[in-house]
XYZ file of C-alpha atoms in Angstrom:
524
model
C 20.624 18.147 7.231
C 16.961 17.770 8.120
C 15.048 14.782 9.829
C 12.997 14.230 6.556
C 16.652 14.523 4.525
C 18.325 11.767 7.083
C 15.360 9.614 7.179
C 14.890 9.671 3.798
C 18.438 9.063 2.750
C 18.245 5.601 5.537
C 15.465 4.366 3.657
C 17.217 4.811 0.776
C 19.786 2.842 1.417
C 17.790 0.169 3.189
C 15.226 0.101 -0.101
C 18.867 -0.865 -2.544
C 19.189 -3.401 0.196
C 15.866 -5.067 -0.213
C 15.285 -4.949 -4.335
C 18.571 -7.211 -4.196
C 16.542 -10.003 -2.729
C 18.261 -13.018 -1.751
C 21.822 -11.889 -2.858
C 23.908 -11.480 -5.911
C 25.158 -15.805 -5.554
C 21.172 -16.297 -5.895
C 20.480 -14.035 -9.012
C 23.432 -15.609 -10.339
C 21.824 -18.767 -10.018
C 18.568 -17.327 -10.935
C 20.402 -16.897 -14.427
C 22.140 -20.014 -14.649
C 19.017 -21.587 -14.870
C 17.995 -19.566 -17.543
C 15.250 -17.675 -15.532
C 15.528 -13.713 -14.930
C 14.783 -12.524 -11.675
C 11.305 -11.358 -9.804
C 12.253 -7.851 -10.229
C 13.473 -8.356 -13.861
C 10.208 -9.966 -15.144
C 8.295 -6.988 -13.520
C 10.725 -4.223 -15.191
C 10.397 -6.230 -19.153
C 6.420 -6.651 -18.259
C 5.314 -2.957 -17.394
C 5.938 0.183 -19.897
C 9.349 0.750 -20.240
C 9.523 4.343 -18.002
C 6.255 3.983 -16.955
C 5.112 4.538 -13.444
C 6.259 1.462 -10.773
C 4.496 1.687 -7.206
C 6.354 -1.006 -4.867
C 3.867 -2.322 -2.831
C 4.661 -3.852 0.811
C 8.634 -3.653 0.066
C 9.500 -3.627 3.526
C 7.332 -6.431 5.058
C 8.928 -8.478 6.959
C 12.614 -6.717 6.509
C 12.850 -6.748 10.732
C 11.640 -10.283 10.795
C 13.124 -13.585 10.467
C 16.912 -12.618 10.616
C 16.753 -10.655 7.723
C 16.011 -14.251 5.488
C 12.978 -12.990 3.826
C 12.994 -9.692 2.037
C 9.975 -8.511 0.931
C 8.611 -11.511 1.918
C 9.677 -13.379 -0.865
C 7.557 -11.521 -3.476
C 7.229 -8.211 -5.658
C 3.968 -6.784 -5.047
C 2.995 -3.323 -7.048
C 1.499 -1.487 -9.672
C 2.904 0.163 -13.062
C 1.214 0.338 -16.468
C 1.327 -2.297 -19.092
C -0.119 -0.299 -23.104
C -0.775 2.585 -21.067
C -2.724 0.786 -18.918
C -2.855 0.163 -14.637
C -2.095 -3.339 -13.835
C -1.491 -5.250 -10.545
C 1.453 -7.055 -10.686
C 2.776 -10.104 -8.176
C 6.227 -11.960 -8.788
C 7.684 -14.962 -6.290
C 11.079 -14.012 -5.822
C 12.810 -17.534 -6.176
C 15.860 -15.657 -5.112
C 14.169 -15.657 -1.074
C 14.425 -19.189 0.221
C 13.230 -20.731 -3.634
C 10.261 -17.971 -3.293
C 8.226 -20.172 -0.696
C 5.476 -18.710 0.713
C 5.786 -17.053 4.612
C 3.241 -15.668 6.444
C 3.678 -12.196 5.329
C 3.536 -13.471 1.733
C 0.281 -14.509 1.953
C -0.561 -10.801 3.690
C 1.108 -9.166 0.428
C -0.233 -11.173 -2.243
C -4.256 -10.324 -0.548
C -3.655 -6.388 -0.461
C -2.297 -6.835 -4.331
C -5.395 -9.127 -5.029
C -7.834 -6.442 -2.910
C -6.067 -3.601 -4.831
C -7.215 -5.230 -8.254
C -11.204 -5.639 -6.797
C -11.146 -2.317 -5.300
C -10.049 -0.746 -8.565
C -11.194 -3.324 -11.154
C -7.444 -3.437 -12.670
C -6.129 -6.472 -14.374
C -3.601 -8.724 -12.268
C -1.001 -10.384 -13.553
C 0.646 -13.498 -11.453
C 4.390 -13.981 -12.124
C 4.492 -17.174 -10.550
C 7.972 -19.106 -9.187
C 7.651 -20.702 -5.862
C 8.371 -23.869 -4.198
C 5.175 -23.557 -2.396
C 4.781 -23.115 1.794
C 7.554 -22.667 3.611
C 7.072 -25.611 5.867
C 8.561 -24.409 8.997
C 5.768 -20.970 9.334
C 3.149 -23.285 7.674
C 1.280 -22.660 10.840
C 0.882 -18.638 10.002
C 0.258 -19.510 5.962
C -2.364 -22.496 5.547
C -5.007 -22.242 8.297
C -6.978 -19.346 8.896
C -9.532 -16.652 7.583
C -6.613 -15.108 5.649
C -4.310 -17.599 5.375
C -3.644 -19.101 1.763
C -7.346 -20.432 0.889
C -8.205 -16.593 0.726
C -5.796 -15.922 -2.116
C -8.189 -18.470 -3.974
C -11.378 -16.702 -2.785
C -10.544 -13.570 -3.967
C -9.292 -15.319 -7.564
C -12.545 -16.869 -7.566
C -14.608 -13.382 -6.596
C -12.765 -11.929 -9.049
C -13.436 -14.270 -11.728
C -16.915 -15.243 -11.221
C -18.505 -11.700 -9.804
C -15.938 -8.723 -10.309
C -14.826 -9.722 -13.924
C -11.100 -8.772 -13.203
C -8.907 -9.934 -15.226
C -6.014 -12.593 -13.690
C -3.428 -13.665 -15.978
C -1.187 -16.058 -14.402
C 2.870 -17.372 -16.109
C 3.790 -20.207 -14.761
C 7.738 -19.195 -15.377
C 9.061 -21.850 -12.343
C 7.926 -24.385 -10.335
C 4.414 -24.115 -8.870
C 3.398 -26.737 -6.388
C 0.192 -28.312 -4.076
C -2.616 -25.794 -3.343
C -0.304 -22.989 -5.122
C -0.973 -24.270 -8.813
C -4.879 -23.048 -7.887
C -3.624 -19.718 -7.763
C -2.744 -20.091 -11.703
C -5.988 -22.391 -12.148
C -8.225 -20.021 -11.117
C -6.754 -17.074 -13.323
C -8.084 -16.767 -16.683
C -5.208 -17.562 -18.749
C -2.339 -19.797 -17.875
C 1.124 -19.360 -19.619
C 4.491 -21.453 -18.900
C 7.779 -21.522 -19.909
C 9.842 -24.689 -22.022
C 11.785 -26.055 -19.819
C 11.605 -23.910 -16.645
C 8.041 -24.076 -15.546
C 6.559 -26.518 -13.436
C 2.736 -27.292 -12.105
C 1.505 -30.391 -10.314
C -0.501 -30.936 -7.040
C 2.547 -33.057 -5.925
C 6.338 -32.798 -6.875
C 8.343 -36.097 -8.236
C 9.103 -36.817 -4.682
C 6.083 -36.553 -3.044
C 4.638 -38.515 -5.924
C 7.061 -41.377 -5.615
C 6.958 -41.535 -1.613
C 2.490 -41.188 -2.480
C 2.368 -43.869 -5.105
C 5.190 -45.305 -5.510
C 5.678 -43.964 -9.133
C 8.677 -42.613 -10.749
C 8.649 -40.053 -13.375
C 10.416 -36.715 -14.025
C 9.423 -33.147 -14.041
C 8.886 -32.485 -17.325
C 6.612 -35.897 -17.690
C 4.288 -34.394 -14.933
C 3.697 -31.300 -14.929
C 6.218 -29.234 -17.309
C 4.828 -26.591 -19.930
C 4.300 -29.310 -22.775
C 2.375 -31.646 -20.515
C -0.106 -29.032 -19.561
C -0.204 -27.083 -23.100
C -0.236 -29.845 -25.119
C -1.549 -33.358 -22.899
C -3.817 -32.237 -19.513
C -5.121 -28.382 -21.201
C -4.807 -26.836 -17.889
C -2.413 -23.954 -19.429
C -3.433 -22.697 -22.614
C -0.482 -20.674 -23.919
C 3.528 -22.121 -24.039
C 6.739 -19.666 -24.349
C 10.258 -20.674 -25.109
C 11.840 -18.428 -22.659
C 11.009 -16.029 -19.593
C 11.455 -12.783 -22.519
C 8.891 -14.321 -24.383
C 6.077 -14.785 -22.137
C 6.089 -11.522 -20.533
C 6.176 -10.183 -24.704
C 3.201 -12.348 -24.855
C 1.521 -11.538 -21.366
C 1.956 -7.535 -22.651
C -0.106 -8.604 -25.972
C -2.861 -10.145 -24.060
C -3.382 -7.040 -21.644
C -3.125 -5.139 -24.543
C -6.117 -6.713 -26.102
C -8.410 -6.530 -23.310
C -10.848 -3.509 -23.561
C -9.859 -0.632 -22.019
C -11.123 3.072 -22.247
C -7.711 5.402 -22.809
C -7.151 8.139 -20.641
C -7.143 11.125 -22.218
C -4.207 13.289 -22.603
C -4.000 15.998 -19.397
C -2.575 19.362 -19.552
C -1.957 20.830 -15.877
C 0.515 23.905 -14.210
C 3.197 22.638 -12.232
C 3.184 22.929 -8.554
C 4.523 26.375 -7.115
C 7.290 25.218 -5.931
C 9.887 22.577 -6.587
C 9.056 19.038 -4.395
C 12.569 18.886 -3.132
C 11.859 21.510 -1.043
C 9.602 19.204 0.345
C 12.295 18.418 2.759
C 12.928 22.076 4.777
C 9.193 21.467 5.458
C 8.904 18.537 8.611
C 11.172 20.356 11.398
C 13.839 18.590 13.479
C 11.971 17.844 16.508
C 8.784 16.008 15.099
C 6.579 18.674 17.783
C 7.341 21.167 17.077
C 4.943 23.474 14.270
C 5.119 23.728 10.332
C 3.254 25.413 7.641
C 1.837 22.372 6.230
C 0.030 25.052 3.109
C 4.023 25.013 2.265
C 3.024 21.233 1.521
C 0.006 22.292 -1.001
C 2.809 25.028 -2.560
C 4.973 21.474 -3.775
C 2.065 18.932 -4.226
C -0.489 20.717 -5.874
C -1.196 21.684 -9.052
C -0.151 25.698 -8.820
C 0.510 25.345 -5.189
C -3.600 26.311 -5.203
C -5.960 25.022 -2.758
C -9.440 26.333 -2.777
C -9.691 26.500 0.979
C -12.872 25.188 2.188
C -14.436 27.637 5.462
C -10.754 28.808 6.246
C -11.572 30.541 9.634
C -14.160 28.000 10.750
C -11.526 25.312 12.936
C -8.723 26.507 11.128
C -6.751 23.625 12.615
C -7.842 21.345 10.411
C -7.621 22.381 6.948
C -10.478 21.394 4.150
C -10.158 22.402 0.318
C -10.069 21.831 -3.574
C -6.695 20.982 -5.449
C -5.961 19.015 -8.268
C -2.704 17.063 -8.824
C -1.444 16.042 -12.490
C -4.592 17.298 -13.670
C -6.789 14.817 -11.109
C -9.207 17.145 -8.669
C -9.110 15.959 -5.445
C -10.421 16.744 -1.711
C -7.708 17.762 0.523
C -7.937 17.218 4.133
C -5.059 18.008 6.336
C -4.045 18.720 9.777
C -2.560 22.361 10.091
C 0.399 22.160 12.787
C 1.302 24.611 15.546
C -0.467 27.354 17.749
C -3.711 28.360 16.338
C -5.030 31.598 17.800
C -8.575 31.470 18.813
C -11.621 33.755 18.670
C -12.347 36.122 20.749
C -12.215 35.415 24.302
C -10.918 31.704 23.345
C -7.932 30.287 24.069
C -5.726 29.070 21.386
C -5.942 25.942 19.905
C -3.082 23.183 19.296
C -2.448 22.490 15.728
C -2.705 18.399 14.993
C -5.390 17.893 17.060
C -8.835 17.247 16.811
C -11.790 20.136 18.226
C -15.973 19.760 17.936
C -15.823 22.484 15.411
C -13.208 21.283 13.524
C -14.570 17.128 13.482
C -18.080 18.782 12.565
C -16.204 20.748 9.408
C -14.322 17.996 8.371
C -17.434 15.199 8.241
C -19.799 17.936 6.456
C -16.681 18.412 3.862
C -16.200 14.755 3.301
C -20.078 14.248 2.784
C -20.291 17.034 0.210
C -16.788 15.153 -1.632
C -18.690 11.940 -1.626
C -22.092 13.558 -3.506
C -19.706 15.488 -6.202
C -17.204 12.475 -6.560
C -13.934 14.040 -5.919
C -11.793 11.472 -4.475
C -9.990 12.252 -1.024
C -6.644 13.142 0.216
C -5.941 12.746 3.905
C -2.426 14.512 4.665
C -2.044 13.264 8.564
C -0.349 14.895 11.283
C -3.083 14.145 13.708
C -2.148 13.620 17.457
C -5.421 12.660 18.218
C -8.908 14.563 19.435
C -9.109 16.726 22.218
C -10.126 15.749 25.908
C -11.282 17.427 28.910
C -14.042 19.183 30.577
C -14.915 21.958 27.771
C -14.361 19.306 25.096
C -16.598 16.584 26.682
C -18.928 19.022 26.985
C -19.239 20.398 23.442
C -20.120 17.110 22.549
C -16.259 16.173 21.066
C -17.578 12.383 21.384
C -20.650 13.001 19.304
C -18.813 15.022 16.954
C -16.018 12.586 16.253
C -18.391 9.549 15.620
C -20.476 12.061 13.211
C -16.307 12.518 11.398
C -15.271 8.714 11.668
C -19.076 7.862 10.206
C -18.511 10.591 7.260
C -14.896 9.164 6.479
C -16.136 5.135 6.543
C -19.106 5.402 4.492
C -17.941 7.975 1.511
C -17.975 6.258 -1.503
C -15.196 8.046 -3.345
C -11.460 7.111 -3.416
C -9.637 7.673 -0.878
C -5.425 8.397 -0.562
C -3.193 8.980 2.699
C -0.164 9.954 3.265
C 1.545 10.340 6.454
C 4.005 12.853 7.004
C 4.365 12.758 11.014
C 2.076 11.907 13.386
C -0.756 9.116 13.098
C -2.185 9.091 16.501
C -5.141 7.907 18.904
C -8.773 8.101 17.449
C -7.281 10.747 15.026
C -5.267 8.642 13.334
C -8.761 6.185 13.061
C -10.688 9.615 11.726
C -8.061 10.577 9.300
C -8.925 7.347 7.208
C -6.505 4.921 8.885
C -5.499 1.537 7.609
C -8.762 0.041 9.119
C -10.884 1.670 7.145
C -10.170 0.613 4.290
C -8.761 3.242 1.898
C -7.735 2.768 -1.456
C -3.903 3.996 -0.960
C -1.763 4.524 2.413
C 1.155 5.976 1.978
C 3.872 7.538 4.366
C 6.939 9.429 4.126
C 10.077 8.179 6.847
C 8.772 10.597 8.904
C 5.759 8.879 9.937
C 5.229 8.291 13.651
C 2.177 5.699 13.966
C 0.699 4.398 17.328
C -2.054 4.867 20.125
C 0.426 7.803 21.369
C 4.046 9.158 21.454
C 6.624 7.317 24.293
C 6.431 10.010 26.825
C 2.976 9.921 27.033
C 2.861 6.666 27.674
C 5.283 7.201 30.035
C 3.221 9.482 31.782
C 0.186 7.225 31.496
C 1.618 4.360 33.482
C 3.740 5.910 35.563
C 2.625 9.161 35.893
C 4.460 11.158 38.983
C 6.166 7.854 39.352
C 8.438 8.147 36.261
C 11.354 10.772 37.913
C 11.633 7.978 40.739
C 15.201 6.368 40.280
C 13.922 3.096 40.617
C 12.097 2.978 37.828
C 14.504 4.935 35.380
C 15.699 1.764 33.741
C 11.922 0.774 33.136
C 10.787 4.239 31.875
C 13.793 4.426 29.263
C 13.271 0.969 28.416
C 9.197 2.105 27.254
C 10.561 5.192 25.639
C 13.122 3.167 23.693
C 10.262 0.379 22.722
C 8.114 3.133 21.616
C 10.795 5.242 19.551
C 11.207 1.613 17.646
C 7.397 0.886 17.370
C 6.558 4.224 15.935
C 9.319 4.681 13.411
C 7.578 4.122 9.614
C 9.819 1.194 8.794
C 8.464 -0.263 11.487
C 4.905 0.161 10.201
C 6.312 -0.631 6.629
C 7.296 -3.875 7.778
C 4.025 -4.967 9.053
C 1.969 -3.722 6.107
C 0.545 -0.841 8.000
C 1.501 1.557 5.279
C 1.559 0.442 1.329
C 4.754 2.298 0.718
C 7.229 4.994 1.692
C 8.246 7.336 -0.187
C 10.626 10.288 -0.467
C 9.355 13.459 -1.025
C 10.589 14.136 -4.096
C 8.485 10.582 -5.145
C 5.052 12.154 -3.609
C 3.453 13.788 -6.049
C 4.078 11.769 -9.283
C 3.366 8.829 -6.929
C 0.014 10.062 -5.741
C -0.777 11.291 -9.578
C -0.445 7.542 -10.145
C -2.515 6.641 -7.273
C -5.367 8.760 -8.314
C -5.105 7.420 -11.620
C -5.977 3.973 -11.015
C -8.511 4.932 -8.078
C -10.627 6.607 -10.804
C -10.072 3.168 -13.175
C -13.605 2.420 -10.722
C -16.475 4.477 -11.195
C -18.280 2.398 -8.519
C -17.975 2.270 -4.779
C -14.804 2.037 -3.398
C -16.173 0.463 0.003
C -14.097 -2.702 1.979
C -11.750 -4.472 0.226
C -14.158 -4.764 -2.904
C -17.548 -3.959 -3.558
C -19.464 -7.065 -5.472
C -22.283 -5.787 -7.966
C -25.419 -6.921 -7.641
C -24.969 -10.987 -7.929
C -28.308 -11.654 -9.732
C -26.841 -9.140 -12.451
C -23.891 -11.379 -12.458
């Protein structure tokens, strides 16, 4: 079985693990109450078959003694009339669907995926507010909680996003602003609840007694205060309802695509990443399962043919490919060969005029990394490899167009920064299991520290202990769980998953630059 197959089939297994949430006794609870779950609400909102991209599914998985999955809350986006939505659920399942730290960093990259791409949101809200004990990593900070609310109010006053918020549980202290600063409120008979303060904290505050219902339920704020504006009997019925609204809000269809399948079929995807994550690969095998045809319209093939620039299309969608081509390159004349994965002059001067020419003829990008990082010494200090990797890194961070990554094996050094890492900002990161991200792989950080020290017995326990730190640190669910990467997928998920991706990068026409790019505000 191959690395890719094994990987795969442990993230697999861990992914069932996750989507159950807080257990089977919790759903069942979930239901006693009359409430569906998170992950039910999102599957009766979106088209029934449609696309569903998980977003952030294994933050936090390593953290907290396994007590928060996903963080408490179903971040993603599928398609509600045919149409791309942002969708965020509490999972009241997960510790009553308080908010951890990691919450908060989930429900921001939803809310920045709506301004980038100018994509209705849709709040499924159910959450007994902060978890008090982490309250120190959720309400102070630049992006702690009060950012959720900046971005609802950038969005509502500047970007003209759409936010529709369903109350469908309790909702409580600064949380009920995430609702109030949506456009449309909608709660649930006798399940929702909204208030600044719970009974409790009302009673101990004012000494007043009076029940749920009386102080924030769905007839009190439908009916008495008008701070929700639509009421549903049930859980069913309000997502029916939420689906009517998003289907009356202006949208230009897509128009039908016709497109030739790729080459080859994308479970073959898997004989493609070797055993041993150095060794080399045909990565154009890659383009033969991805791509439309298998065809790439290679961009100045034998100019730095180790990094490979060119033309596709996928589900119809024409995008930019740029890709690292693995294993021994043979050079010119009188050259020495080059080492596939990493970066030369030539090839960083290639890429950044390729990425310049995407940006002028909007074709989004497509950054397949297996970068180990740009080249060093004498002959590459001298060709000006400094010069020419700011001139790549400059091209990459300022293009205007959308940009998608996915990982298949190594994300290192400045390479992995060039290659449109997580920093800068692009629209979609993905990664397959194989994905090895970090400043550099364990032995040569091994060798960096210890250099001709590492054979010495003495410091054999120290030098396996870094190796072993490093294997952990640059193993994807590792970056999964921090947020580094959106989502991993199997191959055979790639391509219909990146189809999607492009879809809803082209919903903007605009800049895709930073999290969101405000229009003029005088025009606003």
């Amino acid at each position: 079985m191959s690395r890719l197959k094994t990987l795969s089939d442990e993230y697999q297994k861990l992914r069932v693990r996750l989507e159950q949430g807080g257990g089977a006794e919790r759903i069942k609870r979930q239901h006693d109450q009359g409430k569906l779950t998170a992950r039910e609400r999102v599957t009766a909102l979106l088209d029934l078959d449609g696309p569903w991209v998980e977003i952030g599914l294994l933050v936090a998985w390593d953290q907290y003694d396994g007590q928060a999955p996903a963080a408490g809350v179903v971040t993603g986006l599928g398609r509600i009339g045919g149409r791309p939505v942002v969708v965020v659920a509490n999972d009241a399942t997960v510790k009553a669907g308080s908010w951890w730290p990691e919450t908060i960093k989930k429900i921001l990259r939803a809310q920045e995926i709506a301004m980038r791409q100018r994509i209705p949101i849709i709040y499924l809200v159910d959450s007994a507010g902060v978890n008090l004990p982490y309250q120190g990593g959720v309400f102070p900070g630049q992006y702690g909680a009060a950012r959720i609310f900046y971005y609802n109010s950038i969005m509502r006053r500047y970007l003209k996003v759409p936010q529709i918020a369903a109350v469908m549980g309790p909702c409580i202290a600064g949380g009920a602003y995430l609702p109030a600063l949506s456009d449309v409120i909608f709660m649930v008979e006798g399940t929702s609840f909204m208030g600044l303060g719970g009974p409790n904290l009302v009673k101990g505050a004012t000494g007043q007694v009076v029940d749920a219902e009386t102080l924030g339920g769905a007839t009190t704020h439908t009916a008495v205060s008008a701070v929700a504006h639509y009421r549903a009997k049930d859980d069913k019925d309000c997502l029916v309802r939420i689906r009517e609204y998003v289907g009356r809000l202006p949208h230009a269809s897509t128009a039908r695509r016709t497109y030739p399948a790729p080459k080859r079929d994308t479970e073959e995807l898997y004989d493609v990443i070797p055993a041993d994550h150095r060794m080399s690969y045909d990565v154009r095998a890659m383009f033969e399962c991805l791509l439309d045809a298998g065809r790439l319209d290679e961009f100045q093939p034998d100019v730095a043919p180790e990094m490979i620039c060119g033309h596709g299309a996928i589900e119809g969608r024409h995008v930019a490919v740029i890709a690292n081509s693995r294993g021994v390159i043979k050079g010119k004349k009188g050259e020495a060969p080059r080492i596939g994965g990493i970066i030369y002059t030539e090839s960083a001067e290639k890429v950044a005029y390729f990425i310049e020419n995407a940006d002028r003829e909007r074709v989004p990008l497509l950054f397949i990394q297996d970068v180990s990082g740009f080249m060093v010494g004498t002959e590459a200090e001298h060709t000006g490899i400094i010069r020419a990797g700011a001139r790549f890194v400059e091209a990459m961070a300022t293009a205007t167009v959308p940009k998608l990554v996915l990982t298949v094996n190594h994300a290192s050094g400045a390479g992995y920064y060039a290659m449109a890492g997580q920093g800068f900002d692009p629209d979609f990161i993905v990664s397959w299991p194989t994905g090895r991200m970090g400043v550099m792989e364990g032995e040569s950080a091994v060798q960096a520290v210890y250099g001709g020290e590492a054979a010495k017995p003495d410091n054999a326990a120290a030098v396996e202990a870094m190796r072993a730190d490093y294997e952990q640190q640059l193993d994807a669910k590792f970056a999964g769980a921090r947020g580094f990467v959106d989502a991993i997928l199997t191959p055979e998920e790639t391509r219909d998953t990146l189809a999607f991706l492009l879809e809803v990068a082209n919903e903007f026409t605009g800049p895709h630059l930073g999290a969101f790019a405000l229009p003029s505000v005088s025009a606003c």
